Coordinates of C-alpha atoms and ligand atoms in Angstrom, one line a residue:
M28 CA -89.9 -10.8 -128.2
T29 CA -87.8 -9.7 -125.2
K30 CA -88.9 -6.3 -123.9
I31 CA -87.2 -4.3 -121.2
G32 CA -89.1 -1.5 -119.5
T33 CA -87.8 1.5 -117.5
P34 CA -86.7 0.9 -113.9
Y35 CA -89.1 2.3 -111.3
K36 CA -91.8 2.9 -113.9
A37 CA -95.0 1.0 -114.4
N38 CA -93.4 -1.0 -117.2
S39 CA -90.2 -1.9 -115.4
T40 CA -88.7 -5.3 -115.9
K41 CA -88.2 -6.5 -112.4
A42 CA -86.1 -9.4 -111.2
M43 CA -86.0 -10.6 -107.6
L44 CA -82.9 -12.5 -106.3
L45 CA -83.6 -15.0 -103.6
G46 CA -80.1 -15.1 -102.0
S47 CA -77.8 -12.2 -102.3
G48 CA -74.3 -13.6 -102.1
E49 CA -71.3 -13.1 -104.4
L50 CA -72.9 -15.1 -107.2
G51 CA -76.2 -13.2 -106.9
R52 CA -74.2 -10.0 -107.0
E53 CA -72.7 -10.8 -110.4
V54 CA -76.2 -11.8 -111.7
A55 CA -77.5 -8.4 -110.4
I56 CA -74.7 -6.5 -112.2
E57 CA -75.4 -8.3 -115.5
L58 CA -79.2 -7.7 -115.2
K59 CA -78.5 -4.0 -114.4
R60 CA -76.4 -3.8 -117.5
L61 CA -79.5 -4.8 -119.5
G62 CA -81.8 -2.3 -117.8
V63 CA -83.5 -4.6 -115.4
E64 CA -84.7 -3.4 -112.0
V65 CA -83.2 -5.7 -109.4
V66 CA -84.5 -6.5 -105.9
A67 CA -82.2 -8.4 -103.6
V68 CA -83.5 -10.6 -100.8
D69 CA -81.5 -12.5 -98.1
R70 CA -81.6 -13.3 -94.5
Y71 CA -79.1 -10.6 -93.5
A72 CA -78.6 -7.0 -94.3
N73 CA -76.0 -5.5 -96.6
A74 CA -75.4 -8.9 -98.4
P75 CA -73.1 -8.6 -101.5
A76 CA -75.9 -8.4 -104.1
M77 CA -77.9 -5.9 -101.9
Q78 CA -75.0 -3.5 -102.4
V79 CA -75.6 -3.3 -106.1
A80 CA -79.4 -3.9 -106.3
D81 CA -82.0 -1.3 -106.6
R82 CA -83.7 -2.4 -103.4
A83 CA -83.3 -5.0 -100.7
H84 CA -85.4 -7.0 -98.3
V85 CA -84.2 -9.0 -95.3
I86 CA -86.4 -12.0 -94.5
S87 CA -85.9 -15.7 -93.7
M88 CA -86.4 -17.3 -97.2
L89 CA -87.3 -20.5 -95.4
D90 CA -90.3 -18.7 -94.0
A91 CA -93.0 -19.4 -96.6
D92 CA -95.3 -16.6 -95.4
A93 CA -92.5 -14.0 -95.4
L94 CA -91.4 -15.2 -98.8
E95 CA -94.9 -15.0 -100.2
K96 CA -95.4 -11.5 -98.8
V97 CA -92.2 -10.1 -100.3
I98 CA -93.1 -11.6 -103.7
L99 CA -96.7 -10.4 -103.7
D100 CA -95.5 -6.9 -102.6
E101 CA -92.9 -6.6 -105.3
K102 CA -94.6 -8.6 -108.1
P103 CA -91.3 -9.4 -109.9
D104 CA -91.3 -10.6 -113.5
Y105 CA -88.5 -13.1 -112.7
I106 CA -87.8 -14.8 -109.4
I107 CA -84.2 -16.0 -109.4
P108 CA -83.1 -18.4 -106.6
E109 CA -79.4 -18.1 -105.8
V110 CA -79.3 -20.5 -102.8
E111 CA -81.0 -23.7 -101.8
A112 CA -82.3 -22.6 -98.4
I113 CA -85.7 -21.4 -99.7
A114 CA -89.3 -22.4 -99.0
T115 CA -89.4 -24.0 -102.4
K116 CA -92.9 -25.4 -102.0
K117 CA -94.2 -21.8 -101.8
L118 CA -92.4 -21.2 -105.1
L119 CA -94.3 -24.1 -106.7
E120 CA -97.5 -22.5 -105.5
L121 CA -96.6 -19.0 -106.8
E122 CA -95.5 -20.4 -110.1
G123 CA -98.9 -22.0 -110.4
A124 CA -100.4 -18.5 -109.7
G125 CA -98.5 -17.1 -112.7
F126 CA -95.1 -16.0 -111.3
R127 CA -92.0 -17.0 -113.3
V128 CA -89.4 -18.9 -111.3
I129 CA -85.9 -19.5 -112.8
P130 CA -85.4 -22.0 -114.3
T131 CA -88.6 -23.5 -113.0
A132 CA -90.1 -24.0 -109.5
K133 CA -90.0 -27.7 -110.1
A134 CA -86.2 -27.6 -110.9
V135 CA -85.6 -25.5 -107.8
N136 CA -87.7 -27.7 -105.6
F137 CA -86.1 -30.9 -107.0
T138 CA -82.5 -29.9 -106.8
M139 CA -82.6 -28.7 -103.2
N140 CA -83.0 -32.3 -102.2
R141 CA -80.3 -34.8 -103.1
E142 CA -82.8 -37.7 -103.0
G143 CA -85.1 -36.3 -105.7
I144 CA -82.3 -35.4 -108.1
R145 CA -80.3 -38.6 -107.5
T146 CA -83.4 -40.7 -108.1
L147 CA -84.3 -38.8 -111.3
A148 CA -80.7 -39.0 -112.7
A149 CA -80.0 -42.7 -111.9
E150 CA -83.4 -44.3 -112.0
K151 CA -85.4 -42.3 -114.5
L152 CA -82.7 -41.0 -116.9
G153 CA -80.3 -43.9 -116.5
L154 CA -77.3 -41.7 -115.9
K155 CA -74.2 -43.3 -114.3
T156 CA -73.8 -42.3 -110.6
S157 CA -72.0 -43.7 -107.6
P158 CA -73.9 -46.5 -105.8
Y159 CA -76.2 -45.0 -103.2
A160 CA -78.7 -45.7 -100.5
F161 CA -80.8 -43.4 -98.2
A162 CA -81.3 -43.7 -94.5
S163 CA -83.7 -41.9 -92.0
D164 CA -82.3 -43.2 -88.7
R165 CA -79.3 -44.8 -87.2
R166 CA -80.4 -48.3 -87.9
E167 CA -81.1 -47.7 -91.5
F168 CA -77.8 -45.8 -91.7
E169 CA -75.9 -49.0 -90.7
G170 CA -77.9 -51.0 -93.3
A171 CA -77.1 -48.4 -96.0
I172 CA -73.4 -48.6 -95.2
K173 CA -73.5 -52.3 -95.3
K174 CA -75.2 -52.2 -98.7
I175 CA -72.8 -49.6 -100.3
G176 CA -69.6 -50.7 -98.6
M177 CA -66.7 -48.7 -97.2
P178 CA -65.3 -46.2 -97.9
C179 CA -68.4 -44.2 -98.5
V180 CA -69.5 -40.6 -98.3
V181 CA -72.4 -39.5 -96.0
K182 CA -74.4 -36.4 -96.8
P183 CA -77.6 -34.9 -95.4
I184 CA -80.1 -34.9 -98.3
M185 CA -80.7 -31.2 -97.6
S186 CA -77.2 -29.8 -97.6
S187 CA -74.6 -28.1 -99.8
S188 CA -71.0 -27.0 -99.6
G189 CA -69.9 -30.0 -97.6
H190 CA -72.1 -29.2 -94.6
G191 CA -72.8 -32.4 -92.6
Q192 CA -70.7 -34.4 -95.1
S193 CA -68.0 -36.9 -94.2
V194 CA -66.3 -40.0 -95.3
V195 CA -66.8 -43.4 -93.5
R196 CA -63.7 -45.5 -93.9
S197 CA -64.2 -48.0 -91.1
E198 CA -66.8 -48.8 -88.4
E199 CA -65.2 -46.4 -86.0
D200 CA -66.2 -43.5 -88.3
M201 CA -69.9 -44.4 -88.2
D202 CA -71.0 -42.6 -85.0
R203 CA -69.2 -39.4 -85.9
A204 CA -70.5 -39.4 -89.5
W205 CA -74.1 -40.0 -88.4
E206 CA -73.9 -37.3 -85.7
Y207 CA -72.3 -34.8 -88.0
S208 CA -74.9 -35.5 -90.7
Q209 CA -77.6 -34.7 -88.2
S210 CA -76.1 -31.4 -87.1
G211 CA -74.8 -30.2 -90.5
G212 CA -77.9 -30.4 -92.7
R213 CA -80.0 -27.4 -93.7
A214 CA -83.1 -28.8 -92.2
G215 CA -81.3 -29.8 -89.0
G216 CA -81.2 -33.6 -88.9
G217 CA -83.1 -36.1 -91.0
R218 CA -82.5 -38.2 -94.0
V219 CA -79.0 -38.9 -95.4
I220 CA -77.6 -40.3 -98.6
V221 CA -74.8 -42.8 -98.4
E222 CA -72.7 -42.8 -101.6
G223 CA -70.0 -45.2 -102.6
F224 CA -66.7 -43.2 -102.5
V225 CA -65.6 -42.5 -106.1
D226 CA -61.9 -42.7 -106.7
F227 CA -62.1 -40.2 -109.5
D228 CA -59.2 -38.9 -111.6
Y229 CA -60.7 -35.4 -111.5
E230 CA -64.1 -33.7 -111.0
I231 CA -65.7 -31.1 -113.3
T232 CA -68.5 -28.7 -113.5
L233 CA -70.1 -28.5 -116.9
L234 CA -71.9 -25.1 -117.1
T235 CA -74.9 -25.7 -119.3
V236 CA -77.2 -23.0 -120.4
R237 CA -80.7 -23.5 -121.6
H238 CA -81.9 -20.5 -123.6
S239 CA -84.4 -19.6 -126.3
G240 CA -82.0 -20.8 -129.0
G241 CA -81.4 -24.2 -127.5
T242 CA -78.7 -25.6 -125.1
S243 CA -75.1 -24.4 -125.0
F244 CA -72.1 -25.7 -123.0
C245 CA -69.2 -23.8 -121.5
A246 CA -65.8 -25.5 -121.7
P247 CA -65.4 -28.0 -118.7
I248 CA -64.2 -26.6 -115.4
G249 CA -62.0 -28.7 -113.2
H250 CA -61.9 -27.9 -109.5
R251 CA -60.6 -28.8 -106.1
Q252 CA -62.7 -28.9 -103.1
I253 CA -61.7 -28.9 -99.4
D254 CA -64.3 -30.5 -97.1
G255 CA -66.8 -30.2 -99.9
D256 CA -66.1 -26.5 -100.4
Y257 CA -64.7 -25.1 -103.6
R258 CA -61.2 -23.6 -103.4
Q259 CA -59.7 -23.6 -107.0
S260 CA -61.1 -24.0 -110.5
W261 CA -59.6 -24.2 -113.9
Q262 CA -61.0 -23.8 -117.4
P263 CA -60.8 -25.3 -120.0
Y264 CA -60.0 -28.6 -118.1
P265 CA -58.5 -31.1 -120.5
M266 CA -60.8 -34.2 -121.1
T267 CA -60.7 -36.9 -123.7
E268 CA -63.1 -36.5 -126.6
K269 CA -65.1 -39.5 -125.3
A270 CA -65.4 -38.2 -121.7
L271 CA -66.4 -34.7 -122.9
E272 CA -69.1 -36.2 -125.2
S273 CA -70.4 -38.3 -122.3
A274 CA -70.3 -35.3 -120.0
R275 CA -72.3 -33.2 -122.5
D276 CA -74.8 -36.0 -123.0
C277 CA -75.3 -36.3 -119.3
A278 CA -75.7 -32.6 -118.8
K279 CA -78.1 -32.3 -121.6
K280 CA -80.3 -35.1 -120.3
I281 CA -80.5 -33.8 -116.7
T282 CA -81.0 -30.2 -117.7
D283 CA -83.7 -31.1 -120.2
A284 CA -85.5 -33.1 -117.5
L285 CA -85.4 -30.0 -115.3
G286 CA -86.4 -27.5 -118.0
G287 CA -86.7 -23.7 -118.1
F288 CA -84.2 -21.1 -119.1
G289 CA -81.0 -20.3 -117.2
I290 CA -77.6 -21.6 -116.4
F291 CA -77.0 -25.0 -114.6
G292 CA -73.9 -26.2 -112.9
V293 CA -73.7 -30.0 -113.6
E294 CA -71.1 -31.7 -111.4
M295 CA -69.5 -34.9 -112.5
F296 CA -66.7 -37.2 -111.5
V297 CA -64.4 -38.5 -114.3
K298 CA -62.3 -41.6 -114.3
G299 CA -60.6 -42.3 -117.6
D300 CA -63.4 -42.0 -120.2
D301 CA -66.1 -42.8 -117.6
V302 CA -68.3 -39.9 -116.4
L303 CA -70.4 -40.2 -113.3
F304 CA -73.2 -37.7 -112.6
S305 CA -72.8 -36.2 -109.1
E306 CA -75.3 -33.3 -108.8
V307 CA -76.8 -30.3 -110.5
S308 CA -77.6 -26.8 -109.4
P309 CA -80.0 -24.7 -111.5
R310 CA -78.1 -21.5 -111.1
P311 CA -74.5 -20.1 -111.4
H312 CA -72.0 -22.3 -109.7
D313 CA -69.2 -21.2 -107.4
T314 CA -66.5 -23.1 -109.5
G315 CA -67.9 -21.1 -112.4
M316 CA -66.4 -17.8 -111.1
V317 CA -63.5 -18.6 -113.4
T318 CA -65.7 -17.6 -116.3
M319 CA -65.3 -14.0 -115.2
I320 CA -61.9 -14.1 -116.8
S321 CA -62.1 -17.0 -119.2
Q322 CA -65.1 -16.2 -121.4
N323 CA -66.6 -13.3 -123.4
L324 CA -69.9 -14.0 -121.5
S325 CA -69.4 -15.1 -117.9
Q326 CA -71.8 -17.6 -116.4
F327 CA -73.6 -14.6 -114.9
A328 CA -74.0 -12.9 -118.2
L329 CA -75.2 -16.1 -119.8
H330 CA -77.8 -16.6 -116.9
A331 CA -79.1 -13.0 -117.4
R332 CA -79.5 -13.4 -121.1
A333 CA -81.1 -16.8 -120.9
I334 CA -83.5 -15.6 -118.2
L335 CA -84.6 -12.6 -120.4
G336 CA -85.2 -14.9 -123.4
I337 CA -82.2 -13.8 -125.4
P338 CA -80.5 -16.6 -127.4
I339 CA -76.9 -17.4 -126.7
V340 CA -75.0 -17.2 -130.0
K341 CA -71.4 -18.0 -129.1
I342 CA -69.5 -18.6 -125.9
E343 CA -66.0 -17.6 -126.6
N344 CA -63.2 -19.0 -124.5
Y345 CA -60.2 -16.7 -124.1
G346 CA -57.8 -19.4 -123.0
P347 CA -56.5 -21.2 -120.0
S348 CA -57.7 -19.6 -116.8
A349 CA -57.9 -20.2 -113.1
S350 CA -59.8 -19.0 -110.1
R351 CA -58.9 -19.2 -106.4
A352 CA -61.2 -18.5 -103.5
V353 CA -59.9 -16.4 -100.6
V354 CA -61.3 -18.0 -97.4
V355 CA -60.8 -16.3 -94.1
E356 CA -61.4 -17.7 -90.6
G357 CA -62.3 -15.8 -87.5
K358 CA -64.9 -13.5 -86.1
S359 CA -65.3 -9.9 -87.1
D360 CA -67.9 -7.5 -88.4
M361 CA -65.4 -5.3 -90.2
L362 CA -62.9 -6.4 -92.7
E363 CA -60.1 -4.6 -94.5
Y364 CA -58.4 -5.7 -97.7
S365 CA -54.9 -4.6 -98.8
G366 CA -52.1 -5.4 -101.2
L367 CA -54.3 -5.0 -104.3
E368 CA -51.7 -2.9 -106.1
K369 CA -49.4 -6.0 -105.9
V370 CA -52.1 -8.6 -106.5
L371 CA -53.3 -7.0 -109.7
A372 CA -49.8 -5.9 -111.0
R373 CA -49.6 -9.1 -112.9
P374 CA -50.9 -9.1 -116.5
G375 CA -54.0 -11.2 -117.2
T376 CA -55.4 -11.0 -113.7
D377 CA -58.6 -9.8 -112.0
M378 CA -60.4 -10.2 -108.8
R379 CA -63.6 -9.6 -106.9
I380 CA -64.0 -8.6 -103.3
F381 CA -67.4 -9.6 -102.2
G382 CA -67.9 -6.9 -99.5
K383 CA -69.4 -9.3 -97.0
P384 CA -70.4 -7.5 -93.8
C385 CA -69.0 -9.9 -91.3
V386 CA -67.3 -13.2 -90.7
D387 CA -68.0 -15.9 -88.1
G388 CA -66.0 -19.1 -88.7
H389 CA -64.9 -19.8 -92.3
R390 CA -66.0 -17.4 -95.0
R391 CA -65.2 -16.9 -98.7
V392 CA -64.6 -13.2 -99.0
A393 CA -63.0 -12.7 -102.4
V394 CA -61.9 -14.6 -105.6
L395 CA -58.7 -14.2 -107.5
L396 CA -58.7 -14.7 -111.3
A397 CA -55.9 -15.3 -113.8
R398 CA -55.4 -16.2 -117.5
A399 CA -52.1 -17.6 -118.8
S400 CA -50.8 -19.9 -121.4
T401 CA -51.7 -23.1 -119.5
I402 CA -54.1 -23.8 -116.6
E403 CA -51.1 -24.8 -114.4
E404 CA -49.5 -21.4 -115.1
A405 CA -52.8 -19.6 -114.4
D406 CA -53.2 -21.5 -111.2
A407 CA -49.7 -20.6 -110.1
V408 CA -50.4 -16.9 -110.7
T409 CA -53.5 -17.1 -108.5
A410 CA -51.3 -18.7 -105.8
D411 CA -48.9 -15.8 -106.0
M412 CA -51.8 -13.3 -105.9
L413 CA -53.1 -15.0 -102.8
G414 CA -49.7 -14.5 -101.2
D415 CA -49.9 -10.7 -101.8
F416 CA -53.5 -10.3 -100.9
K417 CA -54.0 -9.3 -97.2
V418 CA -57.3 -9.5 -95.3
K419 CA -57.5 -8.0 -91.8
L420 CA -60.3 -8.9 -89.5
C421 CA -60.7 -5.5 -87.6
Ligands
AMP519 P1 -71.3 -32.4 -103.1 O1 -71.8 -31.4 -102.1 O2 -72.2 -33.6 -103.3 O3 -71.0 -31.6 -104.4 O4 -69.9 -32.9 -102.6 C1 -68.8 -32.0 -102.4 C2 -67.5 -32.6 -102.8 O5 -67.2 -33.8 -102.0 C3 -67.4 -33.1 -104.2 O6 -67.1 -32.0 -105.1 C4 -66.3 -34.1 -104.2 O7 -65.0 -33.5 -104.1 C5 -66.6 -34.8 -102.8 N1 -67.5 -35.9 -103.0 C6 -68.8 -35.9 -102.9 N2 -69.4 -37.2 -103.2 C7 -68.3 -38.0 -103.4 C8 -68.2 -39.4 -103.7 N3 -69.3 -40.2 -103.8 N4 -67.0 -39.9 -103.8 C9 -65.9 -39.1 -103.7 N5 -65.9 -37.8 -103.4 C10 -67.1 -37.2 -103.3

């Protein structure tokens, strides 16, 4: 039976977010709505989720000792990773000592490394993927490209959001791709995956939630990435019955292999009726922000319920919806947003401003949401909203 205590009292139900960005913030809000005490952790102060949590701690989550200390001090009932840059081996150890990691420490440890997850998906579960090979140094890298053929995509095995990722189309691209992979990875250099370039018709995220009543799927989310980073998403994305069935089968297999309760973002490439597994993250997905307008229970609400052991009865889709990330570029530690009275003057719209304390380079600072009679129309509305939304780097 799910029991919720009283915040700040001996019986409080306490959740700790490891990573306090915009996704974590929505998880924090959903947990707060259910009476949970929320502790937000990240490597910088005033991160988005910290602004709504009960308490915050600033540590390097890659520092295993600092991570252990904050967990032992707070003794959370649930440890909820929101990012990949975490000393995940420490989570395995703490799980062994009785702490509850969402969805499981094994899943978190596995999915932070492209090699583990790709090998599991393709070799153990027999899921279709792009052809791939791994390389640890420049010589192996050339061998991997020869084996896979060009064009191919090179990614550090420890990376996300397109960091260190590039496409090799000819031999001239090889030096640049290798060097970029060695500077862009989370661990700073090291092993890479070389993947055959998939000429997909479209790519989707299938949000899959494992909960106490079984496994449920959200409607497929189509999305567009620029340099490996999400910019727009649409739901429900039209798929053939056959492709949708294969996508669900693939998502069920990979999430069952990872286990635990919570939401998973399963990314796939689709060509015709063919579905290729790309990757999976055991947490809310940035393309899934569209569910804040498209569903009765957003991916964040689903995650919160699943974590607390509450079964998901029905995921209702309200109709064609779109999301569009607002990405700014520059350097500033004070931002100002305006034009909201125009942005939100349209019916069926909503938005989130993340409240990020600073920008240095590219940064996603807000998301625009719309619902309309088709996904194309919803997308066009978010484009108009973007035109009216002003961000000033003070
Ligand atoms: P990832 O970080 O692996 O999700 O890659 C980010 C984005 O790069 C994907 O969403 C695709 O748009 C693109 N991409 C990644 N791998 C491939 C591939 N093998 N073929 C074509 N595009 C890819």
